[in-house]
Structures are given as C-alpha cells and as structure tokens.
mmCIF file of C-alpha atoms in Angstrom:
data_model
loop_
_atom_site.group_PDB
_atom_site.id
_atom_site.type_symbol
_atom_site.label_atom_id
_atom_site.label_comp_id
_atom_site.label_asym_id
_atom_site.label_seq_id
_atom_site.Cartn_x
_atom_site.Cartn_y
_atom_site.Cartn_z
ATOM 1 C CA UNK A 1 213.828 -10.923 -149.958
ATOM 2 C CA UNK A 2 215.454 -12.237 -153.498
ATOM 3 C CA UNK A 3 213.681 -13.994 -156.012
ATOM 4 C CA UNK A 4 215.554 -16.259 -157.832
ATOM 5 C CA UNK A 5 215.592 -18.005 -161.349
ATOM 6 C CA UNK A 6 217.543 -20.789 -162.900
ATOM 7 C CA UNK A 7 217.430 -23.184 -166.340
ATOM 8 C CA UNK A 8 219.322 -25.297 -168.133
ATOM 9 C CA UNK A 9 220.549 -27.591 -165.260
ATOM 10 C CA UNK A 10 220.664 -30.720 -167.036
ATOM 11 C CA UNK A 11 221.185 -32.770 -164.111
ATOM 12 C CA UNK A 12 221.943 -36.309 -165.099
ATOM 13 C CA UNK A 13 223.507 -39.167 -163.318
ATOM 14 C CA UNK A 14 226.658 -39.095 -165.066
ATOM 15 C CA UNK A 15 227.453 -35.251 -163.446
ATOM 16 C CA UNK A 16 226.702 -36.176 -159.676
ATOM 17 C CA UNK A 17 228.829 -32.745 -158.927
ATOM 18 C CA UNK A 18 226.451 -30.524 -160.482
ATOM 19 C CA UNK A 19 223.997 -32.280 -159.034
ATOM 20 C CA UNK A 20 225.407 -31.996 -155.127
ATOM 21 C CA UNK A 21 226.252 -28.415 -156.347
ATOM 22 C CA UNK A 22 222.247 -27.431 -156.726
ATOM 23 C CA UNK A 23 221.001 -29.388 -153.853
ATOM 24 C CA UNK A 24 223.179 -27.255 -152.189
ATOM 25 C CA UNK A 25 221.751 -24.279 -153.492
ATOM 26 C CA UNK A 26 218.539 -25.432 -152.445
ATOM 27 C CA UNK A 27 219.255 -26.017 -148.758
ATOM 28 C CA UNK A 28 221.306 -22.570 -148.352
ATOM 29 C CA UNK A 29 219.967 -20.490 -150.389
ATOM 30 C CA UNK A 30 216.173 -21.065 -151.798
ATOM 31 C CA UNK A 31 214.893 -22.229 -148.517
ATOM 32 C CA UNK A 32 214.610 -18.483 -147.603
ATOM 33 C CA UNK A 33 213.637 -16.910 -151.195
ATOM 34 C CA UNK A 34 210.958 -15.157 -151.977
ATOM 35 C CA UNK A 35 209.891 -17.223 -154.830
ATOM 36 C CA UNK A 36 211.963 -20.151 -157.088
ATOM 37 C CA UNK A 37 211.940 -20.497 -160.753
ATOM 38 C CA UNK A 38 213.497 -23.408 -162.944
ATOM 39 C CA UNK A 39 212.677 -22.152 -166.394
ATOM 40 C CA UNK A 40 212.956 -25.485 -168.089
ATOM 41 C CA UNK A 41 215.532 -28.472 -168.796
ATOM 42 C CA UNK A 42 215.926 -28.883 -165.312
ATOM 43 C CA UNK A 43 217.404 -33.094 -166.318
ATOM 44 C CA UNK A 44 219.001 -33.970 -169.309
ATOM 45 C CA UNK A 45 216.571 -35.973 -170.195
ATOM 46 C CA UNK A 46 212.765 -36.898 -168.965
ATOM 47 C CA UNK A 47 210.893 -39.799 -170.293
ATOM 48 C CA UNK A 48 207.947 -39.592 -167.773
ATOM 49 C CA UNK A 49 207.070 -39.695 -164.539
ATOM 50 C CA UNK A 50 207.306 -43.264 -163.882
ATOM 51 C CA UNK A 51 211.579 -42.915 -164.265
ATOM 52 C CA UNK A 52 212.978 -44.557 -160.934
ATOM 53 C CA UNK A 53 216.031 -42.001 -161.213
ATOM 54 C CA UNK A 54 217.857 -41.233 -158.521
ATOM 55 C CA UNK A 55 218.670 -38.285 -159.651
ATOM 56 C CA UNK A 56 215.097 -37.386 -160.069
ATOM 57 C CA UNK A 57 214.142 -38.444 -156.439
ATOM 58 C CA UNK A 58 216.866 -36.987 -155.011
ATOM 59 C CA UNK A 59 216.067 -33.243 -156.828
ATOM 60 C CA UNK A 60 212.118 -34.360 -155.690
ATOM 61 C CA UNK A 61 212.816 -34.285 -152.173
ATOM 62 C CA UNK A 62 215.490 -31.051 -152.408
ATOM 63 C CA UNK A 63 212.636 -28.756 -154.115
ATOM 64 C CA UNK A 64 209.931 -30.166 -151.860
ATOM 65 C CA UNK A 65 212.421 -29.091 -148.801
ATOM 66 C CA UNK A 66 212.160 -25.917 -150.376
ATOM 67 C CA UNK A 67 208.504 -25.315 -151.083
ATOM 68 C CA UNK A 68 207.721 -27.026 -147.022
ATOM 69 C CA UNK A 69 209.915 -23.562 -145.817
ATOM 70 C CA UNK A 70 207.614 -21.975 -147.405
ATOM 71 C CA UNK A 71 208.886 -20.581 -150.791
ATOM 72 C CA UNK A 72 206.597 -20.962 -153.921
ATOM 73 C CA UNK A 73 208.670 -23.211 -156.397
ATOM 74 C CA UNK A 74 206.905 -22.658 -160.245
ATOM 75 C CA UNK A 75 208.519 -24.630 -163.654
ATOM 76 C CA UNK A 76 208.162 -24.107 -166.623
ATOM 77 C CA UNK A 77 209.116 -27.230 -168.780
ATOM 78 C CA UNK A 78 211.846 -26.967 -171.036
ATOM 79 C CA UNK A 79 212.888 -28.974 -174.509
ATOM 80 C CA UNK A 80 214.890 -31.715 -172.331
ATOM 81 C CA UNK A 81 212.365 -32.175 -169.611
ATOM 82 C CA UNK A 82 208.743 -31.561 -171.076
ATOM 83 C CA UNK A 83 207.090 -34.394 -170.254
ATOM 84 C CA UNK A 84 207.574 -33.504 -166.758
ATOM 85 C CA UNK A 85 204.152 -33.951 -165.326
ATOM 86 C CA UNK A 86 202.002 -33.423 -162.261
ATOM 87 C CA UNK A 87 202.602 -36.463 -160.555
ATOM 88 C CA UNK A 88 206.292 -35.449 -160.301
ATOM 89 C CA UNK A 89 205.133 -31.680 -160.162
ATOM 90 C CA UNK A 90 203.594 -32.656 -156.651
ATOM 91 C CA UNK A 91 206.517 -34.967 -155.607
ATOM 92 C CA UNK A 92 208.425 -31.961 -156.065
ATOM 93 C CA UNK A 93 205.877 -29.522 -154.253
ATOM 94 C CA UNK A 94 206.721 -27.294 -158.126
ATOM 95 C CA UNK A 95 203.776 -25.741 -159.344
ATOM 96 C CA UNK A 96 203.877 -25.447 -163.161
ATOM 97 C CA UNK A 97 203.578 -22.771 -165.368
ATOM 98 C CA UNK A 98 202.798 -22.393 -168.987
ATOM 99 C CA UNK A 99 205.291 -21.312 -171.934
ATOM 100 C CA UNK A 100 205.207 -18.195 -171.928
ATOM 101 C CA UNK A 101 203.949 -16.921 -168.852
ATOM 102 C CA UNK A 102 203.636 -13.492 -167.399
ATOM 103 C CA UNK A 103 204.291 -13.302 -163.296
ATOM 104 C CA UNK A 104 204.237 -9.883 -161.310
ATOM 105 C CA UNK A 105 208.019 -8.978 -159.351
ATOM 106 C CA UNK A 106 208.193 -6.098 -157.336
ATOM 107 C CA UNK A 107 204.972 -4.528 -159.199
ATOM 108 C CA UNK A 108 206.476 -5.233 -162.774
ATOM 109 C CA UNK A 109 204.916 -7.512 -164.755
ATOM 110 C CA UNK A 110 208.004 -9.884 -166.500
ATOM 111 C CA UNK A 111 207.493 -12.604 -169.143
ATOM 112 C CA UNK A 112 209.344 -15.472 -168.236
ATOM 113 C CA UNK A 113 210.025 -18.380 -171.039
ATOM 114 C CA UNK A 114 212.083 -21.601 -171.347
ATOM 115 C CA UNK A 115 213.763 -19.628 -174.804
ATOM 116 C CA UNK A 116 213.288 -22.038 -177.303
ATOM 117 C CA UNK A 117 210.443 -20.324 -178.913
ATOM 118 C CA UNK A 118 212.755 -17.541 -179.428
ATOM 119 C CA UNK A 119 214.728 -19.430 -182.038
ATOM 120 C CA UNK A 120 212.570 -19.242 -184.381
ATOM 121 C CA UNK A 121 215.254 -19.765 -187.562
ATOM 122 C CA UNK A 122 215.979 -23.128 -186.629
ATOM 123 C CA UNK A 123 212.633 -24.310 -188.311
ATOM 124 C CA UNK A 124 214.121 -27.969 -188.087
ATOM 125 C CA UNK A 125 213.906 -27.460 -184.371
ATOM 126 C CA UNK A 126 210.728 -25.716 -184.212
ATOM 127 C CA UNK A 127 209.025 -28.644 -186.235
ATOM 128 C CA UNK A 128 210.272 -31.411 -183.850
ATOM 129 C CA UNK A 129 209.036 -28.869 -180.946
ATOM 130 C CA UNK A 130 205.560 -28.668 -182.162
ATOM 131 C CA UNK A 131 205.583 -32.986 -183.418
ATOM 132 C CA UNK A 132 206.917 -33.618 -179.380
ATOM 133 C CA UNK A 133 204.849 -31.030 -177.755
ATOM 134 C CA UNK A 134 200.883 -32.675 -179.563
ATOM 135 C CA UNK A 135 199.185 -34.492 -177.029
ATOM 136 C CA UNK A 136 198.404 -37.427 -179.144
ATOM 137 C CA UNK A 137 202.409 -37.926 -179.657
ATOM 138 C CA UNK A 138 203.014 -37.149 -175.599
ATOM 139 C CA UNK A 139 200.135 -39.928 -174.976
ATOM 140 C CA UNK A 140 201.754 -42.516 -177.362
ATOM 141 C CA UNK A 141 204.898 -41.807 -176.272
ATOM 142 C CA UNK A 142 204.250 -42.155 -172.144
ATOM 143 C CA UNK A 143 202.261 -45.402 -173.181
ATOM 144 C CA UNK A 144 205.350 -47.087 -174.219
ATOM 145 C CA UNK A 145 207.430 -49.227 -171.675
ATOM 146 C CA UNK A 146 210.453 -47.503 -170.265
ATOM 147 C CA UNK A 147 212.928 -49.251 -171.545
ATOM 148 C CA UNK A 148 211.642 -48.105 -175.090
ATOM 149 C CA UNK A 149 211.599 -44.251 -174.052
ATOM 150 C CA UNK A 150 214.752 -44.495 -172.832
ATOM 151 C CA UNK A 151 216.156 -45.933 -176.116
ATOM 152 C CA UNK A 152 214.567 -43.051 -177.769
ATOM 153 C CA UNK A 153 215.661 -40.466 -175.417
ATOM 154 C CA UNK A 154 219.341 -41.790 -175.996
ATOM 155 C CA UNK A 155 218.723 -42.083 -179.616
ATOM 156 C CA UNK A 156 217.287 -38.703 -179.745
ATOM 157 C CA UNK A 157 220.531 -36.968 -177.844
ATOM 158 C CA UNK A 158 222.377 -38.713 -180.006
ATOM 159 C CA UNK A 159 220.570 -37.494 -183.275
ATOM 160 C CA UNK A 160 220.627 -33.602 -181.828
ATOM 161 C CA UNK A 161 224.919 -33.659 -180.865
ATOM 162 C CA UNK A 162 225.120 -35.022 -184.221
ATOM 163 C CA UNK A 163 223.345 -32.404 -185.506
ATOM 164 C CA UNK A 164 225.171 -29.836 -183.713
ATOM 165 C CA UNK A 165 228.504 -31.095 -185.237
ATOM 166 C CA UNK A 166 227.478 -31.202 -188.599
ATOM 167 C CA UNK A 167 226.465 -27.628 -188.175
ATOM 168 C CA UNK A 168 228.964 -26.251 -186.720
ATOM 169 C CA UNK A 169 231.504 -28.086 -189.288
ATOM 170 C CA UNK A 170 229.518 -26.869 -192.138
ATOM 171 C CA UNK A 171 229.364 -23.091 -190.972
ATOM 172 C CA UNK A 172 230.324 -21.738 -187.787
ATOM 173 C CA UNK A 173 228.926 -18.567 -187.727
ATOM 174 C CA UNK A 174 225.388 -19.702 -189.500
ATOM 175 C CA UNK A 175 225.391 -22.196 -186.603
ATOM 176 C CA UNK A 176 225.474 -19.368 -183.399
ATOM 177 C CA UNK A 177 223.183 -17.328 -185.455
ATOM 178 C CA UNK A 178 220.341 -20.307 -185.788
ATOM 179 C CA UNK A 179 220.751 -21.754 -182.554
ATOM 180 C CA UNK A 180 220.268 -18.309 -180.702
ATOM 181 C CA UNK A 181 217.026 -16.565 -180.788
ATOM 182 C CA UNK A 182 215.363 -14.399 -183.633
ATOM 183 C CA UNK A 183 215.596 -10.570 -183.014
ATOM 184 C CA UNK A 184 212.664 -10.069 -184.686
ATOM 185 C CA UNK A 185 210.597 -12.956 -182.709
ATOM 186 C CA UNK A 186 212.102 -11.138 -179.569
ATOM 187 C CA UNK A 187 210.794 -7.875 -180.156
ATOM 188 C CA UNK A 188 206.953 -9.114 -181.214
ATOM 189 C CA UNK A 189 207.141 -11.555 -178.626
ATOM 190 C CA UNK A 190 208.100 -8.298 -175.926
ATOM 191 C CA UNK A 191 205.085 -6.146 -177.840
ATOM 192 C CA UNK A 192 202.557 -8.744 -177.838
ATOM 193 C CA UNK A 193 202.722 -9.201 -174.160
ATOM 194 C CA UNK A 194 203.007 -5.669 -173.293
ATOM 195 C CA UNK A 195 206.574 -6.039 -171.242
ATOM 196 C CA UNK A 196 209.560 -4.383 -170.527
ATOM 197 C CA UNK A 197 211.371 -7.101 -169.482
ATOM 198 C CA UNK A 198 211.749 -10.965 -170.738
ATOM 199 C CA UNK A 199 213.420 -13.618 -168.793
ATOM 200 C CA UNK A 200 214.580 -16.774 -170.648
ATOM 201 C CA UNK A 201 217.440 -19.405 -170.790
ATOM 202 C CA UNK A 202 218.111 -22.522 -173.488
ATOM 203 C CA UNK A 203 220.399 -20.703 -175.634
ATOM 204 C CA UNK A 204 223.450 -21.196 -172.594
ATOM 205 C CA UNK A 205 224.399 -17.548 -173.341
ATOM 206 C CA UNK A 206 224.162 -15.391 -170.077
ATOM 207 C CA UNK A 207 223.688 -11.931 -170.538
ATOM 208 C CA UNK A 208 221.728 -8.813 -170.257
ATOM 209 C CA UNK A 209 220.568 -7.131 -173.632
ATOM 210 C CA UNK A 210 219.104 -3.635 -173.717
ATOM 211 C CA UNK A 211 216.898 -3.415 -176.776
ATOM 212 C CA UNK A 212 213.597 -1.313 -178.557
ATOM 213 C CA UNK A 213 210.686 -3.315 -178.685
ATOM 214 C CA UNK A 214 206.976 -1.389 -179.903
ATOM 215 C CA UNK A 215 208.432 1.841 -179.374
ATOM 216 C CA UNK A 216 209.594 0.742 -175.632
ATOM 217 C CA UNK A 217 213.378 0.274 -173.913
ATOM 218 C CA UNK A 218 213.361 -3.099 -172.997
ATOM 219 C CA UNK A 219 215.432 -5.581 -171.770
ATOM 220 C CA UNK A 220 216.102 -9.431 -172.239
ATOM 221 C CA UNK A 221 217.924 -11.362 -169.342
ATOM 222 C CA UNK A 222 219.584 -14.788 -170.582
ATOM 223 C CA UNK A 223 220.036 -17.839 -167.831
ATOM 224 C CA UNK A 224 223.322 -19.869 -168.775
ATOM 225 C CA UNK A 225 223.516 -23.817 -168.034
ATOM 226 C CA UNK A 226 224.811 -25.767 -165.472
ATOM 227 C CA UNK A 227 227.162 -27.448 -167.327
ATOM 228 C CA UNK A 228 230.517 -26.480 -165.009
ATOM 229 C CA UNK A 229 228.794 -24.126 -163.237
ATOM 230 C CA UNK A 230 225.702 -23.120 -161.196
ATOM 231 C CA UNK A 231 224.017 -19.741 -163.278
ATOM 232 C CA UNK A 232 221.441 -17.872 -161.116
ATOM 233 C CA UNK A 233 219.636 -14.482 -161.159
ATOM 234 C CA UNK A 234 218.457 -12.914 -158.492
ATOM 235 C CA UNK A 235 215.879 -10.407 -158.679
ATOM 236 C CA UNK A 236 214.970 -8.329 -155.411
ATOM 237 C CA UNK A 237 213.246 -4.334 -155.132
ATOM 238 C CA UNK A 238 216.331 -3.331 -155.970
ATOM 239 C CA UNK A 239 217.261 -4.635 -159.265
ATOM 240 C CA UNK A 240 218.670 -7.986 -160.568
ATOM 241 C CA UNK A 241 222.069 -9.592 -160.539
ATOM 242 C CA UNK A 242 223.072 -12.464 -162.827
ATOM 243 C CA UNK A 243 226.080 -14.508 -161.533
ATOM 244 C CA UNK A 244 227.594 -17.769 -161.501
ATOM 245 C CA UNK A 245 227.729 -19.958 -158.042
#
C-alpha cells in the first residue's frame, strides 16, 4: 500500500477545476491509501470554522469519504489555512498534526512540515507568521464577524501579491533566493530532529534534493501547488515517487 502526501492546494471557489480535480483524487485514489497527508494551505484562504463555503463543505465530505474507508487522513496547517480548527478537523474526519512533526513510514522516521519555517530570510514573513500564529491574535481575530475576516483575508492577499511584485521588480534573483528556504535552517532543522529525510511544500518548487546534514546524507522532498496541476508523492516500501496528476 502507498502513502501519499500533498500541499499547497489552494482550493478556492474561483478554480472549481482544481477543485473537481482533487475530489477526484480522493474517491480513486486515497480511499485505498495507506495513510493521507495535506501538509498545509489546503484553501486559499481560511477565516474560521464558521465559513459557509462550499468549497469547504464540499472538500469536508470528500476527506471524510476517505477517512470512513478507512485511511488515516492527518494536516498539518499551512500559512493560508491555519486557523483551520477542530470543529472542521472532525467535519473532515482529518486528524491534525503539529508543525513540525515526526511520523514513522516503512520503519523510517520522516519529518514532515508545511515549509514555511524553512524560509527563514524572509524575516518580514517570519514576523507576520509568529504575530498570526499567538493565540491572543487567533482569539481576537475568530471573535470578529465574518464579514470583517473576510475583508481582512482579501486585504491581506492583496497586501502579500503586492508584495511579491514589488520584489520581484526590484530584484529577481534576491526574490527566489528569500522566498525559498534557508540552507542553513534546513540542515539544523534535519540535525535537530535526528532525520534523514524531510518532507515539506509552500515554496511551489517540486523536487528532490540530496544534501549533508550533521555529518549524515540526507534528503529533502518538495510538494509543488495545485495551481494547474494536481502534485502528489507517493511513498510505499519501495521508495517514493513525486509526480504530477
């Protein structure tokens, strides 16, 4: 049996297609996993359980169809979707899992993250992370009405694309370096959990990297999006393979 991993979905209403196209994937191809993992930004945006999406209710009932076959679903929250609670969490049948977290597949252990840790040198990033991630702010925040988080959710993708413009206009190259993760936060990240291999997405940059980490060959496995395509790795006692649907 094949475990499998994906991130960076970003369903939203206005992309019904990728949507349909992971539903899909649910009914013919999780329902008889080992084991499902969405590691993080799973919607485009999540301003709380109490959303009446359709979208939301819709991916609810396709990962509950999955977890009723009998195939543990675990997520890990990402930087689009971490107010993702339990009351949608058990809608969903997910069961969730800190950031980092360490699982055991095929008698390795693996350290699985959402990424965005990783990026260490985009400390404009990394401050709004740790502001957004306080409980104080996440209990303000959830206490407004929802018409008010959705302003700020809008006004807050807004803010990052034109972020992302003005960085990329300003310097290209200084833009792919911050925005991807820190070597050096890889490799103490890898030696202070004592793993070989790290599994991650957020960056949208699928690939396998061989690397040293505390005196160790390692490896780092990066989920892409779901932008125009479905990304998956699958992970079985044989080895891994990371394709696009």
């Amino acid at each position: 049996m094949t475990t499998l991993f994906v991130s960076d979905l970003h369903l939203d209403p206005a992309r019904p297609d990728v949507t349909a196209l992971f539903l899909r994937f649910l009914r013919e191809e999780a329902t008889s996993a080992e084991a499902l993992y969405l590691l993080g930004d799973l919607f485009e945006a999540w301003i709380g359980d109490d959303d009446p999406s359709e979208t939301g209710d819709a991916v609810a009932a396709g990962l509950r169809a999955v977890a009723e076959a009998g195939v543990p679903v675990y997520f890990i929250h990402g930087n689009r979707d971490f107010l993702v609670g339990g009351d949608y969490a058990r809608r969903a049948g997910m069961r969730l899992l800190p950031d980092p977290a360490v699982v055991s597949l095929y008698g390795e252990p693996v350290l699985l993250m959402h990424g965005d840790l990783l990026c260490s040198d985009d400390v404009a990033y990394q401050a709004f992370r740790a502001q957004t991630r306080d409980p104080h702010w996440r209990a303000q925040f959830l206490s407004q009405p929802l018409a008010a988080r959705q302003a700020f959710a809008a006004q807050a993708r807004e803010a990052s694309m034109a972020r992302q413009k003005q960085m990329i206009e300003g310097d290209r190259a200084n833009f792919e370096t911050v925005t991807d993760v820190t070597p050096a936060t890889v490799e103490a990240t890898l030696a202070r959990y004592g793993v070989a291999t790290l599994v991650h997405g957020h960056t949208h940059r699928p690939a396998v990297h061989p690397l040293q980490a505390d005196g160790r060959q390692c490896r780092r496995i990066v989920l892409g999006d779901w932008y125009e395509q479905g990304s998956v790795l699958r992970v079985d006692a044989d080895g891994i393979a990371l394709s696009a649907l």
